[in-house]
PDB file of C-alpha atoms in Angstrom:
ATOM      1  CA  ASP A   1      24.444  41.694 -13.349  1.00 65.00           C
ATOM      2  CA  GLN A   2      23.548  38.439 -11.067  1.00 78.00           C
ATOM      3  CA  GLN A   3      25.844  35.573 -11.911  1.00 90.00           C
ATOM      4  CA  VAL A   4      23.933  33.512  -9.567  1.00 94.00           C
ATOM      5  CA  LYS A   5      20.539  34.456  -9.087  1.00 94.00           C
ATOM      6  CA  GLN A   6      17.487  32.331  -7.154  1.00 95.00           C
ATOM      7  CA  ASN A   7      14.140  33.820  -8.422  1.00 92.00           C
ATOM      8  CA  SER A   8      12.415  32.117  -5.137  1.00 94.00           C
ATOM      9  CA  PRO A   9      12.424  34.223  -2.280  1.00 93.00           C
ATOM     10  CA  SER A  10      11.029  31.802  -0.099  1.00 96.00           C
ATOM     11  CA  LEU A  11       9.770  28.570   0.087  1.00 97.00           C
ATOM     12  CA  SER A  12       7.246  26.285   3.068  1.00 98.00           C
ATOM     13  CA  VAL A  13       7.121  23.392   2.161  1.00 98.00           C
ATOM     14  CA  GLN A  14       5.398  20.758   5.159  1.00 98.00           C
ATOM     15  CA  GLU A  15       7.712  18.104   7.397  1.00 97.00           C
ATOM     16  CA  GLY A  16       8.036  14.540   5.806  1.00 97.00           C
ATOM     17  CA  ARG A  17       8.120  16.000   2.912  1.00 97.00           C
ATOM     18  CA  ILE A  18      11.141  16.659  -0.188  1.00 98.00           C
ATOM     19  CA  SER A  19      12.606  21.186  -0.632  1.00 98.00           C
ATOM     20  CA  ILE A  20      13.445  21.540  -3.875  1.00 98.00           C
ATOM     21  CA  LEU A  21      15.191  24.692  -3.438  1.00 98.00           C
ATOM     22  CA  ASN A  22      16.627  25.814  -7.397  1.00 98.00           C
ATOM     23  CA  CYS A  23      19.512  28.131  -8.412  1.00 97.00           C
ATOM     24  CA  ASP A  24      20.338  29.696 -12.164  1.00 97.00           C
ATOM     25  CA  TYR A  25      23.929  30.956 -12.971  1.00 96.00           C
ATOM     26  CA  THR A  26      25.426  31.971 -15.742  1.00 94.00           C
ATOM     27  CA  ASN A  27      28.958  31.983 -15.584  1.00 90.00           C
ATOM     28  CA  SER A  28      30.232  28.223 -17.175  1.00 89.00           C
ATOM     29  CA  MET A  29      33.309  29.297 -15.707  1.00 89.00           C
ATOM     30  CA  PHE A  30      32.283  28.188 -12.599  1.00 91.00           C
ATOM     31  CA  ASP A  31      33.202  24.443 -11.366  1.00 89.00           C
ATOM     32  CA  TYR A  32      32.107  23.813  -8.002  1.00 91.00           C
ATOM     33  CA  PHE A  33      28.569  25.019  -7.061  1.00 95.00           C
ATOM     34  CA  LEU A  34      28.300  25.544  -2.885  1.00 94.00           C
ATOM     35  CA  TRP A  35      25.217  25.114  -1.384  1.00 96.00           C
ATOM     36  CA  TYR A  36      24.864  27.008   2.367  1.00 95.00           C
ATOM     37  CA  LYS A  37      22.908  27.005   4.961  1.00 96.00           C
ATOM     38  CA  LYS A  38      22.181  29.866   7.019  1.00 92.00           C
ATOM     39  CA  TYR A  39      19.914  31.079  11.001  1.00 92.00           C
ATOM     40  CA  PRO A  40      19.079  34.239  11.966  1.00 86.00           C
ATOM     41  CA  ALA A  41      22.232  36.514  13.313  1.00 82.00           C
ATOM     42  CA  GLU A  42      24.507  33.159  12.186  1.00 87.00           C
ATOM     43  CA  GLY A  43      27.803  32.760   9.427  1.00 90.00           C
ATOM     44  CA  PRO A  44      26.323  30.798   7.413  1.00 92.00           C
ATOM     45  CA  THR A  45      27.072  26.856   7.725  1.00 91.00           C
ATOM     46  CA  PHE A  46      28.689  24.417   4.441  1.00 90.00           C
ATOM     47  CA  LEU A  47      26.402  22.287   3.258  1.00 94.00           C
ATOM     48  CA  ILE A  48      27.267  20.062  -0.117  1.00 94.00           C
ATOM     49  CA  SER A  49      28.792  21.219  -3.184  1.00 93.00           C
ATOM     50  CA  ILE A  50      29.381  19.343  -7.235  1.00 95.00           C
ATOM     51  CA  SER A  51      32.056  19.638  -9.274  1.00 92.00           C
ATOM     52  CA  SER A  52      31.162  20.759 -12.273  1.00 93.00           C
ATOM     53  CA  ILE A  53      32.126  17.450 -13.819  1.00 93.00           C
ATOM     54  CA  LYS A  54      29.357  15.657 -12.232  1.00 95.00           C
ATOM     55  CA  ASP A  55      25.833  16.073 -12.535  1.00 96.00           C
ATOM     56  CA  LYS A  56      24.369  14.973  -8.932  1.00 97.00           C
ATOM     57  CA  ASN A  57      26.012  14.407  -5.454  1.00 97.00           C
ATOM     58  CA  GLU A  58      24.473  13.441  -2.517  1.00 97.00           C
ATOM     59  CA  ASP A  59      24.710  13.361   1.150  1.00 95.00           C
ATOM     60  CA  GLY A  60      22.345  11.160   3.727  1.00 97.00           C
ATOM     61  CA  ARG A  61      18.941  14.005   3.092  1.00 97.00           C
ATOM     62  CA  PHE A  62      21.109  16.006   0.125  1.00 98.00           C
ATOM     63  CA  THR A  63      20.869  15.504  -2.843  1.00 98.00           C
ATOM     64  CA  VAL A  64      22.443  17.671  -5.751  1.00 98.00           C
ATOM     65  CA  PHE A  65      21.593  17.924  -9.183  1.00 98.00           C
ATOM     66  CA  LEU A  66      23.934  19.911 -11.694  1.00 98.00           C
ATOM     67  CA  ASN A  67      22.511  20.565 -15.028  1.00 97.00           C
ATOM     68  CA  LYS A  68      24.945  22.650 -16.742  1.00 95.00           C
ATOM     69  CA  SER A  69      23.700  22.703 -20.429  1.00 95.00           C
ATOM     70  CA  ALA A  70      20.091  24.516 -18.782  1.00 96.00           C
ATOM     71  CA  LYS A  71      22.618  26.366 -15.942  1.00 96.00           C
ATOM     72  CA  HIS A  72      20.611  24.984 -13.453  1.00 97.00           C
ATOM     73  CA  LEU A  73      20.599  23.164  -9.982  1.00 97.00           C
ATOM     74  CA  SER A  74      18.796  22.076  -7.639  1.00 98.00           C
ATOM     75  CA  LEU A  75      19.273  21.202  -3.694  1.00 98.00           C
ATOM     76  CA  HIS A  76      16.948  18.576  -2.989  1.00 98.00           C
ATOM     77  CA  ILE A  77      15.637  17.339   0.914  1.00 98.00           C
ATOM     78  CA  VAL A  78      14.318  14.662   1.766  1.00 97.00           C
ATOM     79  CA  PRO A  79      12.851  13.988   3.905  1.00 98.00           C
ATOM     80  CA  SER A  80      12.416  17.553   5.275  1.00 98.00           C
ATOM     81  CA  GLN A  81      12.409  18.389   8.455  1.00 97.00           C
ATOM     82  CA  PRO A  82      11.595  21.630  11.078  1.00 96.00           C
ATOM     83  CA  GLY A  83      14.566  22.135  11.239  1.00 96.00           C
ATOM     84  CA  ASP A  84      16.046  22.516   8.415  1.00 97.00           C
ATOM     85  CA  SER A  85      14.002  25.652   8.237  1.00 97.00           C
ATOM     86  CA  ALA A  86      16.859  28.125   7.136  1.00 96.00           C
ATOM     87  CA  VAL A  87      17.829  30.549   4.302  1.00 95.00           C
ATOM     88  CA  TYR A  88      19.517  28.732   1.259  1.00 97.00           C
ATOM     89  CA  PHE A  89      22.389  29.746  -0.419  1.00 96.00           C
ATOM     90  CA  CYS A  90      23.597  28.980  -3.682  1.00 96.00           C
ATOM     91  CA  ALA A  91      27.029  29.230  -4.372  1.00 94.00           C
ATOM     92  CA  ALA A  92      29.566  28.980  -6.933  1.00 93.00           C
ATOM     93  CA  ARG A  93      33.102  29.403  -7.598  1.00 89.00           C
ATOM     94  CA  GLY A  94      35.195  31.176 -10.229  1.00 84.00           C
ATOM     95  CA  ASN A  95      38.385  32.092 -10.570  1.00 73.00           C
ATOM     96  CA  ALA A  96      39.709  35.308  -9.632  1.00 68.00           C
ATOM     97  CA  GLY A  97      43.073  35.566 -11.230  1.00 67.00           C
ATOM     98  CA  GLY A  98      46.086  33.071 -11.015  1.00 62.00           C
ATOM     99  CA  SER A  99      44.895  30.046  -8.759  1.00 61.00           C
ATOM    100  CA  ASN A 100      43.150  31.723  -6.701  1.00 70.00           C
ATOM    101  CA  TYR A 101      39.370  31.787  -6.916  1.00 76.00           C
ATOM    102  CA  LYS A 102      36.095  33.304  -4.714  1.00 82.00           C
ATOM    103  CA  LEU A 103      32.730  32.555  -4.506  1.00 87.00           C
ATOM    104  CA  THR A 104      29.753  34.463  -5.777  1.00 89.00           C
ATOM    105  CA  PHE A 105      26.194  34.126  -4.140  1.00 92.00           C
ATOM    106  CA  GLY A 106      22.798  34.139  -4.401  1.00 93.00           C
ATOM    107  CA  LYS A 107      20.570  35.904  -2.601  1.00 92.00           C
ATOM    108  CA  GLY A 108      19.166  32.959  -1.259  1.00 94.00           C
ATOM    109  CA  THR A 109      16.031  31.424   0.062  1.00 96.00           C
ATOM    110  CA  LEU A 110      13.945  31.550   3.248  1.00 96.00           C
ATOM    111  CA  LEU A 111      13.053  27.868   3.803  1.00 97.00           C
ATOM    112  CA  THR A 112      10.160  27.007   6.328  1.00 98.00           C
ATOM    113  CA  VAL A 113       8.982  23.059   6.997  1.00 98.00           C
ATOM    114  CA  ASN A 114       5.790  23.005   8.363  1.00 96.00           C
ATOM    115  CA  PRO A 115       5.533  20.506  11.419  1.00 93.00           C
TER     116      PRO A 115
ATOM    117  CA  SER B   1      41.965  23.072  14.873  1.00 70.00           C
ATOM    118  CA  GLN B   2      40.574  25.663  12.727  1.00 72.00           C
ATOM    119  CA  THR B   3      38.249  28.398  13.864  1.00 84.00           C
ATOM    120  CA  ILE B   4      37.925  32.285  12.393  1.00 88.00           C
ATOM    121  CA  HIS B   5      36.215  35.067  15.588  1.00 90.00           C
ATOM    122  CA  GLN B   6      34.699  37.504  14.326  1.00 92.00           C
ATOM    123  CA  TRP B   7      33.798  40.538  16.093  1.00 88.00           C
ATOM    124  CA  PRO B   8      31.318  42.768  17.654  1.00 90.00           C
ATOM    125  CA  ALA B   9      28.561  40.764  17.332  1.00 91.00           C
ATOM    126  CA  THR B  10      27.014  43.949  17.029  1.00 94.00           C
ATOM    127  CA  LEU B  11      27.017  47.246  16.222  1.00 96.00           C
ATOM    128  CA  VAL B  12      25.186  50.675  16.465  1.00 97.00           C
ATOM    129  CA  GLN B  13      26.907  53.591  14.974  1.00 97.00           C
ATOM    130  CA  PRO B  14      26.192  56.655  14.027  1.00 97.00           C
ATOM    131  CA  VAL B  15      26.557  58.273  10.687  1.00 97.00           C
ATOM    132  CA  GLY B  16      29.513  59.727   9.667  1.00 96.00           C
ATOM    133  CA  SER B  17      31.249  58.013  12.281  1.00 97.00           C
ATOM    134  CA  PRO B  18      34.111  55.250  11.916  1.00 96.00           C
ATOM    135  CA  LEU B  19      34.407  51.516  11.359  1.00 95.00           C
ATOM    136  CA  SER B  20      36.505  48.940  12.520  1.00 95.00           C
ATOM    137  CA  LEU B  21      35.708  45.327  12.521  1.00 95.00           C
ATOM    138  CA  GLU B  22      38.399  42.822  12.807  1.00 95.00           C
ATOM    139  CA  CYS B  23      38.152  38.684  11.996  1.00 95.00           C
ATOM    140  CA  THR B  24      41.499  36.613  12.979  1.00 94.00           C
ATOM    141  CA  VAL B  25      41.592  32.508  12.295  1.00 92.00           C
ATOM    142  CA  GLU B  26      43.352  30.440  14.473  1.00 90.00           C
ATOM    143  CA  GLY B  27      45.083  26.834  13.212  1.00 85.00           C
ATOM    144  CA  THR B  28      45.957  27.368  10.184  1.00 81.00           C
ATOM    145  CA  SER B  29      49.352  29.102   7.740  1.00 80.00           C
ATOM    146  CA  ASN B  30      47.709  31.498   4.595  1.00 80.00           C
ATOM    147  CA  PRO B  31      44.413  31.711   4.179  1.00 85.00           C
ATOM    148  CA  ASN B  32      42.742  33.147   2.240  1.00 87.00           C
ATOM    149  CA  LEU B  33      40.248  35.453   3.904  1.00 91.00           C
ATOM    150  CA  TYR B  34      37.394  37.716   2.478  1.00 92.00           C
ATOM    151  CA  TRP B  35      34.698  39.737   3.830  1.00 94.00           C
ATOM    152  CA  TYR B  36      31.441  39.699   2.362  1.00 93.00           C
ATOM    153  CA  ARG B  37      27.629  41.415   3.131  1.00 93.00           C
ATOM    154  CA  GLN B  38      24.010  40.490   3.718  1.00 89.00           C
ATOM    155  CA  ALA B  39      22.460  43.576   3.402  1.00 82.00           C
ATOM    156  CA  ALA B  40      18.085  43.190   3.522  1.00 75.00           C
ATOM    157  CA  GLY B  41      16.920  42.314   1.396  1.00 72.00           C
ATOM    158  CA  ARG B  42      20.568  40.940  -0.802  1.00 75.00           C
ATOM    159  CA  GLY B  43      22.256  38.012  -0.979  1.00 81.00           C
ATOM    160  CA  LEU B  44      25.548  38.161   0.288  1.00 88.00           C
ATOM    161  CA  GLN B  45      28.068  40.856  -1.387  1.00 89.00           C
ATOM    162  CA  LEU B  46      32.005  40.037  -1.751  1.00 89.00           C
ATOM    163  CA  LEU B  47      33.597  43.277  -0.305  1.00 93.00           C
ATOM    164  CA  PHE B  48      37.057  42.613  -0.162  1.00 93.00           C
ATOM    165  CA  TYR B  49      39.424  39.278  -0.231  1.00 89.00           C
ATOM    166  CA  SER B  50      43.113  38.924   0.535  1.00 91.00           C
ATOM    167  CA  VAL B  51      45.509  35.738  -0.712  1.00 87.00           C
ATOM    168  CA  GLY B  52      48.038  37.383   1.363  1.00 88.00           C
ATOM    169  CA  ILE B  53      49.688  39.919   4.222  1.00 92.00           C
ATOM    170  CA  GLY B  54      48.748  43.935   3.043  1.00 91.00           C
ATOM    171  CA  GLN B  55      47.882  41.650   0.078  1.00 91.00           C
ATOM    172  CA  ILE B  56      43.936  43.472  -0.308  1.00 92.00           C
ATOM    173  CA  SER B  57      41.268  43.018  -3.729  1.00 89.00           C
ATOM    174  CA  SER B  58      38.975  45.092  -3.351  1.00 88.00           C
ATOM    175  CA  GLU B  59      35.233  43.504  -5.124  1.00 84.00           C
ATOM    176  CA  VAL B  60      33.014  46.619  -5.655  1.00 77.00           C
ATOM    177  CA  PRO B  61      33.140  50.424  -4.893  1.00 66.00           C
ATOM    178  CA  GLN B  62      32.422  51.724  -1.608  1.00 77.00           C
ATOM    179  CA  ASN B  63      32.701  53.379   1.551  1.00 87.00           C
ATOM    180  CA  LEU B  64      34.855  51.025   3.625  1.00 94.00           C
ATOM    181  CA  SER B  65      38.033  49.711   2.838  1.00 95.00           C
ATOM    182  CA  ALA B  66      40.166  46.292   4.674  1.00 96.00           C
ATOM    183  CA  SER B  67      43.737  45.565   5.682  1.00 96.00           C
ATOM    184  CA  ARG B  68      45.611  42.556   6.346  1.00 96.00           C
ATOM    185  CA  PRO B  69      48.173  43.713   8.577  1.00 95.00           C
ATOM    186  CA  GLN B  70      48.997  40.486  10.093  1.00 93.00           C
ATOM    187  CA  ASP B  71      48.815  36.377   8.438  1.00 91.00           C
ATOM    188  CA  ARG B  72      45.573  35.013  10.497  1.00 92.00           C
ATOM    189  CA  GLN B  73      43.732  39.134  10.766  1.00 94.00           C
ATOM    190  CA  PHE B  74      41.569  40.157   8.432  1.00 96.00           C
ATOM    191  CA  ILE B  75      39.491  43.693   9.289  1.00 96.00           C
ATOM    192  CA  LEU B  76      36.896  46.155   7.771  1.00 96.00           C
ATOM    193  CA  SER B  77      37.388  49.544   8.292  1.00 95.00           C
ATOM    194  CA  SER B  78      35.585  52.776   7.515  1.00 95.00           C
ATOM    195  CA  LYS B  79      36.304  57.080   7.711  1.00 95.00           C
ATOM    196  CA  LYS B  80      32.603  57.835   7.643  1.00 95.00           C
ATOM    197  CA  LEU B  81      29.674  55.534   7.866  1.00 95.00           C
ATOM    198  CA  LEU B  82      26.734  55.921   6.054  1.00 94.00           C
ATOM    199  CA  LEU B  83      23.541  54.790   6.295  1.00 94.00           C
ATOM    200  CA  SER B  84      23.534  52.159   3.246  1.00 91.00           C
ATOM    201  CA  ASP B  85      26.082  50.454   5.617  1.00 93.00           C
ATOM    202  CA  SER B  86      23.940  48.526   7.589  1.00 93.00           C
ATOM    203  CA  GLY B  87      23.827  45.030   7.085  1.00 93.00           C
ATOM    204  CA  PHE B  88      25.307  42.024   8.218  1.00 93.00           C
ATOM    205  CA  TYR B  89      29.512  41.454   8.271  1.00 95.00           C
ATOM    206  CA  LEU B  90      30.750  38.342   7.326  1.00 95.00           C
ATOM    207  CA  CYS B  91      34.219  37.022   7.825  1.00 95.00           C
ATOM    208  CA  ALA B  92      35.360  33.781   6.375  1.00 93.00           C
ATOM    209  CA  TRP B  93      38.786  31.859   5.419  1.00 89.00           C
ATOM    210  CA  LYS B  94      38.696  29.461   2.982  1.00 82.00           C
ATOM    211  CA  VAL B  95      39.327  25.496   3.390  1.00 64.00           C
ATOM    212  CA  GLY B  96      40.995  23.598   0.854  1.00 57.00           C
ATOM    213  CA  GLY B  97      40.363  19.954   0.929  1.00 54.00           C
ATOM    214  CA  ARG B  98      37.283  18.749  -0.930  1.00 49.00           C
ATOM    215  CA  ASP B  99      34.783  20.779  -0.566  1.00 55.00           C
ATOM    216  CA  TYR B 100      36.412  24.330  -1.489  1.00 62.00           C
ATOM    217  CA  GLY B 101      34.500  26.209   0.398  1.00 76.00           C
ATOM    218  CA  TYR B 102      34.603  28.900   2.653  1.00 85.00           C
ATOM    219  CA  THR B 103      33.938  28.428   6.943  1.00 87.00           C
ATOM    220  CA  PHE B 104      32.304  31.530   7.799  1.00 91.00           C
ATOM    221  CA  GLY B 105      32.880  33.693  10.988  1.00 92.00           C
ATOM    222  CA  SER B 106      29.410  34.712  13.440  1.00 91.00           C
ATOM    223  CA  GLY B 107      29.477  37.974  11.606  1.00 93.00           C
ATOM    224  CA  THR B 108      27.883  41.343  13.026  1.00 94.00           C
ATOM    225  CA  ARG B 109      25.854  42.573  11.969  1.00 93.00           C
ATOM    226  CA  LEU B 110      26.352  46.692  12.026  1.00 95.00           C
ATOM    227  CA  THR B 111      23.173  49.341  12.189  1.00 95.00           C
ATOM    228  CA  VAL B 112      23.867  53.025  10.862  1.00 96.00           C
ATOM    229  CA  VAL B 113      22.113  55.771  12.730  1.00 97.00           C
TER     230      VAL B 113
END
């Protein structure tokens, strides 16, 4: 049962254009959503997050939108740069019991930004 | 500063051999620690997490086990590896603060042959 879904395994965009990465989730109890970026043979690095009580969070070229009614979030990268080429993971924070939490990840989307 | 160390970076092991991967963190105390695996064509799957010494929670039934002998040490083990254990293993620790995210180690690429 996959609670966090990234239905697009890959995305290719031109440098300077907008990249939109999508993520859907099924568990309405998730309270935080995060995006991670991963290069080959490296661990994921945190990119941006959003609380479930907000619908938008912006950090430089990166903006995350959350639509709670649709259980959908998206990451927008504007303008896209070749260095943005990586696998992007969507993650959701859920309660693991007591005051402990855990992150559930999607399968990732490979973004390729072409010069 | 807070850092996380994970080793080895790559490992090739025969089927049936044992496994021990180690993860240590520095610059913090009593962190929540996690082991994730990324198998080919799959996302990041949570294997184990620990909220303290000797406390291990398993997420999926499998051929692996975890231990936390010290506050900042997390070990992933197997007595007999299977081909399906191949993958990219990541250790992570929970960072407090506004982002509520994790910091990941650099990972171990395990190939079982």
